[in-house]
Amino acid sequence: MKCLEESQYLAGFSKMVFFDKIISQQSSQTFLWSILNSITDPIFVKDRQHIWVFVNDALCKFMGYERAELIGKSDYDFFCKTEADVFWKRDELVFTTGLTDEHEELITDCQSEIQIISTKKSLFFDEVGNSFLVGSIRLIASKNKIETTLLRQTVNKLEQEIHERQETEKRFRRHSNALQQLVQSEKLQHDDFQIAIQYVTQVAGLGLDVERVSVWLYTEKCLGIECIDLYERENNCHSHGLKLSVCDFPRYFQALKEEQVIAVVDVHTDSRTSEFSATYTTPLGITSMLDARIWSRGEVIGVVCCEHLRTQRQWTLEEESFIGSITDFVRLIIESRDRKIAEEALRQSEMQLRQQTQKLEEALFELKRTQTQMIQSEKMSSLGQLVAGVAHEINNPVNFIYGNIAPAHDYIQDLLNLINLYQEYYPDPCPVIQSKIADIDLEFLIADLPKLLSSMKIGADRIREIVLSLRNFSRLDEAEYKAVDIHEGIDSTLLILENRLKAKPDYPGIEIIKKYGNIPLVECYAGQLNQVFMNIITNAIDALEERDEKCTQQEIQQFPGVIQIHTEIINQNQIAIKIADNGLGIPENIKQRIFDPFFTTKEIGKGTGMGMSISYQIITKNHHGTLECISSPDQGAVFVMTIPLKQK
């Protein structure tokens, strides 16, 4: 049995049942359960009423409960109604049809994280004919992790593209300084012009890593084309003077008029170059070509050819852009040998590469920010659904209790009045009644019962306030701007964080000082603003707790933690919300990066570096406001938010 593979345990479950019958005769049924508990995949058994009658250790760990808490319960005791309904329908199908059910589905685990699992459920019967559903769970992956992995792969790809572009730019700059010095001379003689063209071909050969680079210019009347320089890297030599007739290769030269760059992977199969493969490319061993036309004054005056030998080559957009820059240099050298024009060519080429790199960097930053928002939105959506669900489930019984307190109070008061009448008209009851009055201490009961009801009413009122705050915090239904009370959102957030704020036996707690201004309703995304309040106040609590860890009990008592929340109107259409703490403060080098995605100073597992980045996006982008951090070491920190009263 120890060699049985985990992937086969359900397929051989009937064998286990048979084996169970044998070992049960030897009073060893416990041995069978120990085997099931040793399996790392969660296993459970349900009876015909969908009640769990057995769970192994792996399922207890997956659910986050002890075995005693799970046995005798159903899915409705641990999952939301939507998920539990799905489980119940699938289980009922197994019970009624006897067919094995195997599928993948989403489930929320004990840490409120959405998991993708594979479940297999089969039907078995005991000796007396009772049916039982035996199920197993195989964890496939976390939905959030899969989405994060896909985004990370895209990020890595963009980073690689940026790196390749930067390397291309470096290769270009490595040789461009000497070229710039050449074209900066006041008057280039014929020899200087030839040197400049030769250097251009060398730069192109090294930058694009090709064996041959040549520059061709049209002859008079554009009937022919002449090579003014052909550079071969292998021999490190230059030659010129080769001529070709334009009319002999109509497809190629027509393509030069229509296309800025001609990228040919295989010269033998491409219709634009196959027409001169027999006379030019094949004898020279050319396999791939990257050609760019030289454009001047609205017409083609020549072409720069980069030729790759022996193997096919897939040309990239960066390489096409690079050869375009090379043709710009050739064009400038040909059009004018003036220093200013040559400097402009270099500047424009470098600017083009920088702009392309900058665009990719911006795309990478936007993708990282989108990844951050998606993960945080997923977490906040799950939290909002949980909070709204808890509030809804608590609200009904609380309303039932609260609604019955008033009539209960009236009924009891009527009974007490009746007792008073009995005492007034029958002052001398029989000994049995007198004994009972003494036993129950009637006088104390009459005095204490109204107080008890009053205490119950106060408790019910408190629960209703908590439920209202939870519903106000979640705000799941507000997907557009709405006019809301900002102070209600702050109070709801403080109520949810009350457990971290209140005093404990060994900790004096954190004092909250509210300085609310007379602020009208504000048009905003209420749920998103509550998320910002939650992030900033939580960070303030963390800072105060970190400070107190370094202080003695006496120092904490002398300088307790304080969080001040101040709201005010600063002009006709703007309000300010300030949240300040008297923690350790934030150093300048950290403060400059506090709103960057994935930046955190907390230990691994305690912070993701997404909260403040998301908060900054919510305030600045979604609400067209500002978010600023004012802090210095040992002076606490103040976060100042400004948002408009009305959104345009």
mmCIF file with all atom_site columns, C-alpha atoms in Angstrom, residues 232-406:
data_model
loop_
_atom_site.group_PDB
_atom_site.id
_atom_site.type_symbol
_atom_site.label_atom_id
_atom_site.label_alt_id
_atom_site.label_comp_id
_atom_site.label_asym_id
_atom_site.label_entity_id
_atom_site.label_seq_id
_atom_site.pdbx_PDB_ins_code
_atom_site.Cartn_x
_atom_site.Cartn_y
_atom_site.Cartn_z
_atom_site.occupancy
_atom_site.B_iso_or_equiv
_atom_site.pdbx_formal_charge
_atom_site.auth_seq_id
_atom_site.auth_comp_id
_atom_site.auth_asym_id
_atom_site.auth_atom_id
_atom_site.pdbx_PDB_model_num
ATOM 1   C CA . GLU A 1 232 ? 33.759  43.406 -46.889 1.00 0.00 ? 232 GLU A CA 1
ATOM 2   C CA . ARG A 1 233 ? 34.265  42.694 -43.179 1.00 0.00 ? 233 ARG A CA 1
ATOM 3   C CA . GLU A 1 234 ? 36.122  39.414 -43.600 1.00 0.00 ? 234 GLU A CA 1
ATOM 4   C CA . ASN A 1 235 ? 38.958  41.028 -45.611 1.00 0.00 ? 235 ASN A CA 1
ATOM 5   C CA . ASN A 1 236 ? 38.428  44.524 -44.124 1.00 0.00 ? 236 ASN A CA 1
ATOM 6   C CA . CYS A 1 237 ? 38.654  46.040 -47.597 1.00 0.00 ? 237 CYS A CA 1
ATOM 7   C CA . HIS A 1 238 ? 36.731  48.587 -49.683 1.00 0.00 ? 238 HIS A CA 1
ATOM 8   C CA . SER A 1 239 ? 36.036  48.612 -53.426 1.00 0.00 ? 239 SER A CA 1
ATOM 9   C CA . HIS A 1 240 ? 33.857  50.604 -55.811 1.00 0.00 ? 240 HIS A CA 1
ATOM 10  C CA . GLY A 1 241 ? 32.987  51.128 -59.466 1.00 0.00 ? 241 GLY A CA 1
ATOM 11  C CA . LEU A 1 242 ? 30.550  48.248 -60.051 1.00 0.00 ? 242 LEU A CA 1
ATOM 12  C CA . LYS A 1 243 ? 27.597  49.327 -62.232 1.00 0.00 ? 243 LYS A CA 1
ATOM 13  C CA . LEU A 1 244 ? 24.162  47.844 -62.878 1.00 0.00 ? 244 LEU A CA 1
ATOM 14  C CA . SER A 1 245 ? 21.405  48.732 -65.320 1.00 0.00 ? 245 SER A CA 1
ATOM 15  C CA . VAL A 1 246 ? 18.100  49.791 -63.760 1.00 0.00 ? 246 VAL A CA 1
ATOM 16  C CA . CYS A 1 247 ? 16.028  48.457 -66.654 1.00 0.00 ? 247 CYS A CA 1
ATOM 17  C CA . ASP A 1 248 ? 17.442  44.942 -66.125 1.00 0.00 ? 248 ASP A CA 1
ATOM 18  C CA . PHE A 1 249 ? 15.858  44.679 -62.668 1.00 0.00 ? 249 PHE A CA 1
ATOM 19  C CA . PRO A 1 250 ? 12.452  46.426 -62.856 1.00 0.00 ? 250 PRO A CA 1
ATOM 20  C CA . ARG A 1 251 ? 10.862  44.726 -59.803 1.00 0.00 ? 251 ARG A CA 1
ATOM 21  C CA . TYR A 1 252 ? 13.661  45.638 -57.434 1.00 0.00 ? 252 TYR A CA 1
ATOM 22  C CA . PHE A 1 253 ? 13.949  49.286 -58.437 1.00 0.00 ? 253 PHE A CA 1
ATOM 23  C CA . GLN A 1 254 ? 10.170  49.677 -58.455 1.00 0.00 ? 254 GLN A CA 1
ATOM 24  C CA . ALA A 1 255 ? 10.157  48.325 -54.882 1.00 0.00 ? 255 ALA A CA 1
ATOM 25  C CA . LEU A 1 256 ? 12.771  50.956 -53.940 1.00 0.00 ? 256 LEU A CA 1
ATOM 26  C CA . LYS A 1 257 ? 10.337  53.668 -55.018 1.00 0.00 ? 257 LYS A CA 1
ATOM 27  C CA . GLU A 1 258 ? 7.492   52.181 -52.942 1.00 0.00 ? 258 GLU A CA 1
ATOM 28  C CA . GLU A 1 259 ? 9.268   50.876 -49.841 1.00 0.00 ? 259 GLU A CA 1
ATOM 29  C CA . GLN A 1 260 ? 11.648  52.717 -47.540 1.00 0.00 ? 260 GLN A CA 1
ATOM 30  C CA . VAL A 1 261 ? 13.336  49.478 -46.400 1.00 0.00 ? 261 VAL A CA 1
ATOM 31  C CA . ILE A 1 262 ? 13.490  46.154 -48.283 1.00 0.00 ? 262 ILE A CA 1
ATOM 32  C CA . ALA A 1 263 ? 14.081  43.269 -45.855 1.00 0.00 ? 263 ALA A CA 1
ATOM 33  C CA . VAL A 1 264 ? 14.727  39.997 -47.692 1.00 0.00 ? 264 VAL A CA 1
ATOM 34  C CA . VAL A 1 265 ? 15.079  36.760 -45.711 1.00 0.00 ? 265 VAL A CA 1
ATOM 35  C CA . ASP A 1 266 ? 15.961  34.614 -48.771 1.00 0.00 ? 266 ASP A CA 1
ATOM 36  C CA . VAL A 1 267 ? 17.057  36.284 -51.985 1.00 0.00 ? 267 VAL A CA 1
ATOM 37  C CA . HIS A 1 268 ? 16.219  33.152 -54.019 1.00 0.00 ? 268 HIS A CA 1
ATOM 38  C CA . THR A 1 269 ? 12.520  33.129 -53.135 1.00 0.00 ? 269 THR A CA 1
ATOM 39  C CA . ASP A 1 270 ? 11.751  36.851 -52.861 1.00 0.00 ? 270 ASP A CA 1
ATOM 40  C CA . SER A 1 271 ? 10.390  38.215 -56.145 1.00 0.00 ? 271 SER A CA 1
ATOM 41  C CA . ARG A 1 272 ? 12.113  41.573 -55.643 1.00 0.00 ? 272 ARG A CA 1
ATOM 42  C CA . THR A 1 273 ? 15.631  40.103 -55.593 1.00 0.00 ? 273 THR A CA 1
ATOM 43  C CA . SER A 1 274 ? 15.317  36.752 -57.341 1.00 0.00 ? 274 SER A CA 1
ATOM 44  C CA . GLU A 1 275 ? 15.568  38.477 -60.762 1.00 0.00 ? 275 GLU A CA 1
ATOM 45  C CA . PHE A 1 276 ? 19.301  39.252 -60.290 1.00 0.00 ? 276 PHE A CA 1
ATOM 46  C CA . SER A 1 277 ? 20.243  36.247 -58.137 1.00 0.00 ? 277 SER A CA 1
ATOM 47  C CA . ALA A 1 278 ? 22.003  34.515 -61.045 1.00 0.00 ? 278 ALA A CA 1
ATOM 48  C CA . THR A 1 279 ? 24.187  37.502 -61.954 1.00 0.00 ? 279 THR A CA 1
ATOM 49  C CA . TYR A 1 280 ? 24.849  39.070 -58.543 1.00 0.00 ? 280 TYR A CA 1
ATOM 50  C CA . THR A 1 281 ? 23.710  37.379 -55.335 1.00 0.00 ? 281 THR A CA 1
ATOM 51  C CA . THR A 1 282 ? 24.469  33.709 -56.117 1.00 0.00 ? 282 THR A CA 1
ATOM 52  C CA . PRO A 1 283 ? 28.092  34.240 -57.304 1.00 0.00 ? 283 PRO A CA 1
ATOM 53  C CA . LEU A 1 284 ? 28.818  36.295 -54.185 1.00 0.00 ? 284 LEU A CA 1
ATOM 54  C CA . GLY A 1 285 ? 27.108  33.809 -51.815 1.00 0.00 ? 285 GLY A CA 1
ATOM 55  C CA . ILE A 1 286 ? 24.515  36.350 -50.636 1.00 0.00 ? 286 ILE A CA 1
ATOM 56  C CA . THR A 1 287 ? 21.530  34.769 -48.840 1.00 0.00 ? 287 THR A CA 1
ATOM 57  C CA . SER A 1 288 ? 19.740  37.654 -47.092 1.00 0.00 ? 288 SER A CA 1
ATOM 58  C CA . MET A 1 289 ? 19.600  41.393 -47.799 1.00 0.00 ? 289 MET A CA 1
ATOM 59  C CA . LEU A 1 290 ? 18.546  44.483 -45.922 1.00 0.00 ? 290 LEU A CA 1
ATOM 60  C CA . ASP A 1 291 ? 18.344  47.464 -48.280 1.00 0.00 ? 291 ASP A CA 1
ATOM 61  C CA . ALA A 1 292 ? 17.276  51.027 -47.541 1.00 0.00 ? 292 ALA A CA 1
ATOM 62  C CA . ARG A 1 293 ? 16.677  53.680 -50.150 1.00 0.00 ? 293 ARG A CA 1
ATOM 63  C CA . ILE A 1 294 ? 18.481  57.022 -50.010 1.00 0.00 ? 294 ILE A CA 1
ATOM 64  C CA . TRP A 1 295 ? 15.758  59.653 -50.272 1.00 0.00 ? 295 TRP A CA 1
ATOM 65  C CA . SER A 1 296 ? 16.578  63.251 -51.120 1.00 0.00 ? 296 SER A CA 1
ATOM 66  C CA . ARG A 1 297 ? 14.408  66.138 -52.235 1.00 0.00 ? 297 ARG A CA 1
ATOM 67  C CA . GLY A 1 298 ? 11.368  63.948 -52.855 1.00 0.00 ? 298 GLY A CA 1
ATOM 68  C CA . GLU A 1 299 ? 13.024  61.190 -54.910 1.00 0.00 ? 299 GLU A CA 1
ATOM 69  C CA . VAL A 1 300 ? 15.216  58.106 -54.586 1.00 0.00 ? 300 VAL A CA 1
ATOM 70  C CA . ILE A 1 301 ? 18.876  58.874 -55.316 1.00 0.00 ? 301 ILE A CA 1
ATOM 71  C CA . GLY A 1 302 ? 20.439  55.586 -54.246 1.00 0.00 ? 302 GLY A CA 1
ATOM 72  C CA . VAL A 1 303 ? 20.400  52.618 -51.888 1.00 0.00 ? 303 VAL A CA 1
ATOM 73  C CA . VAL A 1 304 ? 22.406  51.220 -48.956 1.00 0.00 ? 304 VAL A CA 1
ATOM 74  C CA . CYS A 1 305 ? 22.688  47.391 -49.151 1.00 0.00 ? 305 CYS A CA 1
ATOM 75  C CA . CYS A 1 306 ? 23.530  45.168 -46.185 1.00 0.00 ? 306 CYS A CA 1
ATOM 76  C CA . GLU A 1 307 ? 24.157  41.587 -47.263 1.00 0.00 ? 307 GLU A CA 1
ATOM 77  C CA . HIS A 1 308 ? 24.268  38.446 -45.096 1.00 0.00 ? 308 HIS A CA 1
ATOM 78  C CA . LEU A 1 309 ? 26.081  35.402 -46.450 1.00 0.00 ? 309 LEU A CA 1
ATOM 79  C CA . ARG A 1 310 ? 25.490  31.654 -46.261 1.00 0.00 ? 310 ARG A CA 1
ATOM 80  C CA . THR A 1 311 ? 22.447  31.566 -43.876 1.00 0.00 ? 311 THR A CA 1
ATOM 81  C CA . GLN A 1 312 ? 18.997  33.130 -43.929 1.00 0.00 ? 312 GLN A CA 1
ATOM 82  C CA . ARG A 1 313 ? 18.371  35.969 -41.500 1.00 0.00 ? 313 ARG A CA 1
ATOM 83  C CA . GLN A 1 314 ? 15.205  37.395 -40.004 1.00 0.00 ? 314 GLN A CA 1
ATOM 84  C CA . TRP A 1 315 ? 15.653  41.187 -39.843 1.00 0.00 ? 315 TRP A CA 1
ATOM 85  C CA . THR A 1 316 ? 14.255  42.996 -36.778 1.00 0.00 ? 316 THR A CA 1
ATOM 86  C CA . LEU A 1 317 ? 12.514  46.370 -36.599 1.00 0.00 ? 317 LEU A CA 1
ATOM 87  C CA . GLU A 1 318 ? 15.507  47.767 -34.692 1.00 0.00 ? 318 GLU A CA 1
ATOM 88  C CA . GLU A 1 319 ? 17.836  46.729 -37.527 1.00 0.00 ? 319 GLU A CA 1
ATOM 89  C CA . GLU A 1 320 ? 15.523  48.275 -40.111 1.00 0.00 ? 320 GLU A CA 1
ATOM 90  C CA . SER A 1 321 ? 15.465  51.458 -38.058 1.00 0.00 ? 321 SER A CA 1
ATOM 91  C CA . PHE A 1 322 ? 19.261  51.386 -37.784 1.00 0.00 ? 322 PHE A CA 1
ATOM 92  C CA . ILE A 1 323 ? 19.846  51.099 -41.521 1.00 0.00 ? 323 ILE A CA 1
ATOM 93  C CA . GLY A 1 324 ? 17.370  53.947 -41.952 1.00 0.00 ? 324 GLY A CA 1
ATOM 94  C CA . SER A 1 325 ? 19.648  56.061 -39.766 1.00 0.00 ? 325 SER A CA 1
ATOM 95  C CA . ILE A 1 326 ? 22.647  55.033 -41.888 1.00 0.00 ? 326 ILE A CA 1
ATOM 96  C CA . THR A 1 327 ? 20.905  56.214 -45.045 1.00 0.00 ? 327 THR A CA 1
ATOM 97  C CA . ASP A 1 328 ? 20.294  59.558 -43.344 1.00 0.00 ? 328 ASP A CA 1
ATOM 98  C CA . PHE A 1 329 ? 24.046  59.967 -42.893 1.00 0.00 ? 329 PHE A CA 1
ATOM 99  C CA . VAL A 1 330 ? 24.707  59.050 -46.506 1.00 0.00 ? 330 VAL A CA 1
ATOM 100 C CA . ARG A 1 331 ? 22.035  61.480 -47.664 1.00 0.00 ? 331 ARG A CA 1
ATOM 101 C CA . LEU A 1 332 ? 23.509  64.318 -45.606 1.00 0.00 ? 332 LEU A CA 1
ATOM 102 C CA . ILE A 1 333 ? 27.036  63.634 -46.832 1.00 0.00 ? 333 ILE A CA 1
ATOM 103 C CA . ILE A 1 334 ? 25.803  63.638 -50.424 1.00 0.00 ? 334 ILE A CA 1
ATOM 104 C CA . GLU A 1 335 ? 23.525  66.683 -50.174 1.00 0.00 ? 335 GLU A CA 1
ATOM 105 C CA . SER A 1 336 ? 25.867  68.932 -48.289 1.00 0.00 ? 336 SER A CA 1
ATOM 106 C CA . ARG A 1 337 ? 29.200  68.833 -46.526 1.00 0.00 ? 337 ARG A CA 1
ATOM 107 C CA . ASP A 1 338 ? 28.161  71.583 -44.271 1.00 0.00 ? 338 ASP A CA 1
ATOM 108 C CA . ARG A 1 339 ? 28.885  71.066 -40.584 1.00 0.00 ? 339 ARG A CA 1
ATOM 109 C CA . LYS A 1 340 ? 25.428  72.093 -39.375 1.00 0.00 ? 340 LYS A CA 1
ATOM 110 C CA . ILE A 1 341 ? 23.595  69.592 -41.574 1.00 0.00 ? 341 ILE A CA 1
ATOM 111 C CA . ALA A 1 342 ? 25.903  66.759 -40.489 1.00 0.00 ? 342 ALA A CA 1
ATOM 112 C CA . GLU A 1 343 ? 25.370  67.601 -36.784 1.00 0.00 ? 343 GLU A CA 1
ATOM 113 C CA . GLU A 1 344 ? 21.603  67.631 -37.303 1.00 0.00 ? 344 GLU A CA 1
ATOM 114 C CA . ALA A 1 345 ? 21.774  64.182 -38.903 1.00 0.00 ? 345 ALA A CA 1
ATOM 115 C CA . LEU A 1 346 ? 23.587  62.762 -35.898 1.00 0.00 ? 346 LEU A CA 1
ATOM 116 C CA . ARG A 1 347 ? 21.236  64.473 -33.459 1.00 0.00 ? 347 ARG A CA 1
ATOM 117 C CA . GLN A 1 348 ? 18.124  63.263 -35.261 1.00 0.00 ? 348 GLN A CA 1
ATOM 118 C CA . SER A 1 349 ? 19.394  59.687 -35.473 1.00 0.00 ? 349 SER A CA 1
ATOM 119 C CA . GLU A 1 350 ? 20.232  59.565 -31.781 1.00 0.00 ? 350 GLU A CA 1
ATOM 120 C CA . MET A 1 351 ? 16.948  61.245 -30.878 1.00 0.00 ? 351 MET A CA 1
ATOM 121 C CA . GLN A 1 352 ? 15.028  58.665 -32.888 1.00 0.00 ? 352 GLN A CA 1
ATOM 122 C CA . LEU A 1 353 ? 16.701  55.821 -31.007 1.00 0.00 ? 353 LEU A CA 1
ATOM 123 C CA . ARG A 1 354 ? 16.141  57.555 -27.678 1.00 0.00 ? 354 ARG A CA 1
ATOM 124 C CA . GLN A 1 355 ? 12.479  58.153 -28.467 1.00 0.00 ? 355 GLN A CA 1
ATOM 125 C CA . GLN A 1 356 ? 11.965  54.521 -29.419 1.00 0.00 ? 356 GLN A CA 1
ATOM 126 C CA . THR A 1 357 ? 13.693  53.406 -26.212 1.00 0.00 ? 357 THR A CA 1
ATOM 127 C CA . GLN A 1 358 ? 11.670  55.883 -24.184 1.00 0.00 ? 358 GLN A CA 1
ATOM 128 C CA . LYS A 1 359 ? 8.407   54.609 -25.675 1.00 0.00 ? 359 LYS A CA 1
ATOM 129 C CA . LEU A 1 360 ? 9.284   51.062 -24.713 1.00 0.00 ? 360 LEU A CA 1
ATOM 130 C CA . GLU A 1 361 ? 10.265  52.170 -21.200 1.00 0.00 ? 361 GLU A CA 1
ATOM 131 C CA . GLU A 1 362 ? 6.936   53.981 -20.872 1.00 0.00 ? 362 GLU A CA 1
ATOM 132 C CA . ALA A 1 363 ? 5.110   50.879 -22.113 1.00 0.00 ? 363 ALA A CA 1
ATOM 133 C CA . LEU A 1 364 ? 7.003   48.769 -19.564 1.00 0.00 ? 364 LEU A CA 1
ATOM 134 C CA . PHE A 1 365 ? 6.108   51.161 -16.742 1.00 0.00 ? 365 PHE A CA 1
ATOM 135 C CA . GLU A 1 366 ? 2.457   51.204 -17.829 1.00 0.00 ? 366 GLU A CA 1
ATOM 136 C CA . LEU A 1 367 ? 2.385   47.420 -17.947 1.00 0.00 ? 367 LEU A CA 1
ATOM 137 C CA . LYS A 1 368 ? 3.870   47.177 -14.450 1.00 0.00 ? 368 LYS A CA 1
ATOM 138 C CA . ARG A 1 369 ? 1.303   49.690 -13.184 1.00 0.00 ? 369 ARG A CA 1
ATOM 139 C CA . THR A 1 370 ? -1.507  47.739 -14.869 1.00 0.00 ? 370 THR A CA 1
ATOM 140 C CA . GLN A 1 371 ? -0.220  44.536 -13.299 1.00 0.00 ? 371 GLN A CA 1
ATOM 141 C CA . THR A 1 372 ? -0.167  46.243 -9.891  1.00 0.00 ? 372 THR A CA 1
ATOM 142 C CA . GLN A 1 373 ? -3.704  47.588 -10.292 1.00 0.00 ? 373 GLN A CA 1
ATOM 143 C CA . MET A 1 374 ? -5.060  44.234 -11.477 1.00 0.00 ? 374 MET A CA 1
ATOM 144 C CA . ILE A 1 375 ? -3.590  42.298 -8.534  1.00 0.00 ? 375 ILE A CA 1
ATOM 145 C CA . GLN A 1 376 ? -4.673  44.949 -6.012  1.00 0.00 ? 376 GLN A CA 1
ATOM 146 C CA . SER A 1 377 ? -8.136  45.242 -7.578  1.00 0.00 ? 377 SER A CA 1
ATOM 147 C CA . GLU A 1 378 ? -8.498  41.459 -7.381  1.00 0.00 ? 378 GLU A CA 1
ATOM 148 C CA . LYS A 1 379 ? -7.612  41.532 -3.676  1.00 0.00 ? 379 LYS A CA 1
ATOM 149 C CA . MET A 1 380 ? -9.861  44.511 -2.928  1.00 0.00 ? 380 MET A CA 1
ATOM 150 C CA . SER A 1 381 ? -12.714 42.958 -4.905  1.00 0.00 ? 381 SER A CA 1
ATOM 151 C CA . SER A 1 382 ? -12.415 39.762 -2.871  1.00 0.00 ? 382 SER A CA 1
ATOM 152 C CA . LEU A 1 383 ? -12.239 41.801 0.336   1.00 0.00 ? 383 LEU A CA 1
ATOM 153 C CA . GLY A 1 384 ? -15.252 43.882 -0.695  1.00 0.00 ? 384 GLY A CA 1
ATOM 154 C CA . GLN A 1 385 ? -17.291 40.791 -1.540  1.00 0.00 ? 385 GLN A CA 1
ATOM 155 C CA . LEU A 1 386 ? -16.333 39.200 1.767   1.00 0.00 ? 386 LEU A CA 1
ATOM 156 C CA . VAL A 1 387 ? -17.192 42.336 3.748   1.00 0.00 ? 387 VAL A CA 1
ATOM 157 C CA . ALA A 1 388 ? -20.485 42.831 1.895   1.00 0.00 ? 388 ALA A CA 1
ATOM 158 C CA . GLY A 1 389 ? -21.397 39.182 2.365   1.00 0.00 ? 389 GLY A CA 1
ATOM 159 C CA . VAL A 1 390 ? -20.645 39.255 6.100   1.00 0.00 ? 390 VAL A CA 1
ATOM 160 C CA . ALA A 1 391 ? -22.611 42.478 6.506   1.00 0.00 ? 391 ALA A CA 1
ATOM 161 C CA . HIS A 1 392 ? -25.572 41.021 4.632   1.00 0.00 ? 392 HIS A CA 1
ATOM 162 C CA . GLU A 1 393 ? -25.599 37.772 6.602   1.00 0.00 ? 393 GLU A CA 1
ATOM 163 C CA . ILE A 1 394 ? -25.320 39.577 9.968   1.00 0.00 ? 394 ILE A CA 1
ATOM 164 C CA . ASN A 1 395 ? -27.900 42.197 9.068   1.00 0.00 ? 395 ASN A CA 1
ATOM 165 C CA . ASN A 1 396 ? -30.912 39.848 8.900   1.00 0.00 ? 396 ASN A CA 1
ATOM 166 C CA . PRO A 1 397 ? -30.599 38.223 12.364  1.00 0.00 ? 397 PRO A CA 1
ATOM 167 C CA . VAL A 1 398 ? -29.642 41.553 13.925  1.00 0.00 ? 398 VAL A CA 1
ATOM 168 C CA . ASN A 1 399 ? -32.755 43.199 12.469  1.00 0.00 ? 399 ASN A CA 1
ATOM 169 C CA . PHE A 1 400 ? -34.806 40.297 13.813  1.00 0.00 ? 400 PHE A CA 1
ATOM 170 C CA . ILE A 1 401 ? -33.360 40.765 17.313  1.00 0.00 ? 401 ILE A CA 1
ATOM 171 C CA . TYR A 1 402 ? -33.548 44.548 17.166  1.00 0.00 ? 402 TYR A CA 1
ATOM 172 C CA . GLY A 1 403 ? -37.142 44.513 15.938  1.00 0.00 ? 403 GLY A CA 1
ATOM 173 C CA . ASN A 1 404 ? -38.272 42.238 18.789  1.00 0.00 ? 404 ASN A CA 1
ATOM 174 C CA . ILE A 1 405 ? -36.616 44.123 21.646  1.00 0.00 ? 405 ILE A CA 1
ATOM 175 C CA . ALA A 1 406 ? -39.241 46.887 21.700  1.00 0.00 ? 406 ALA A CA 1
#
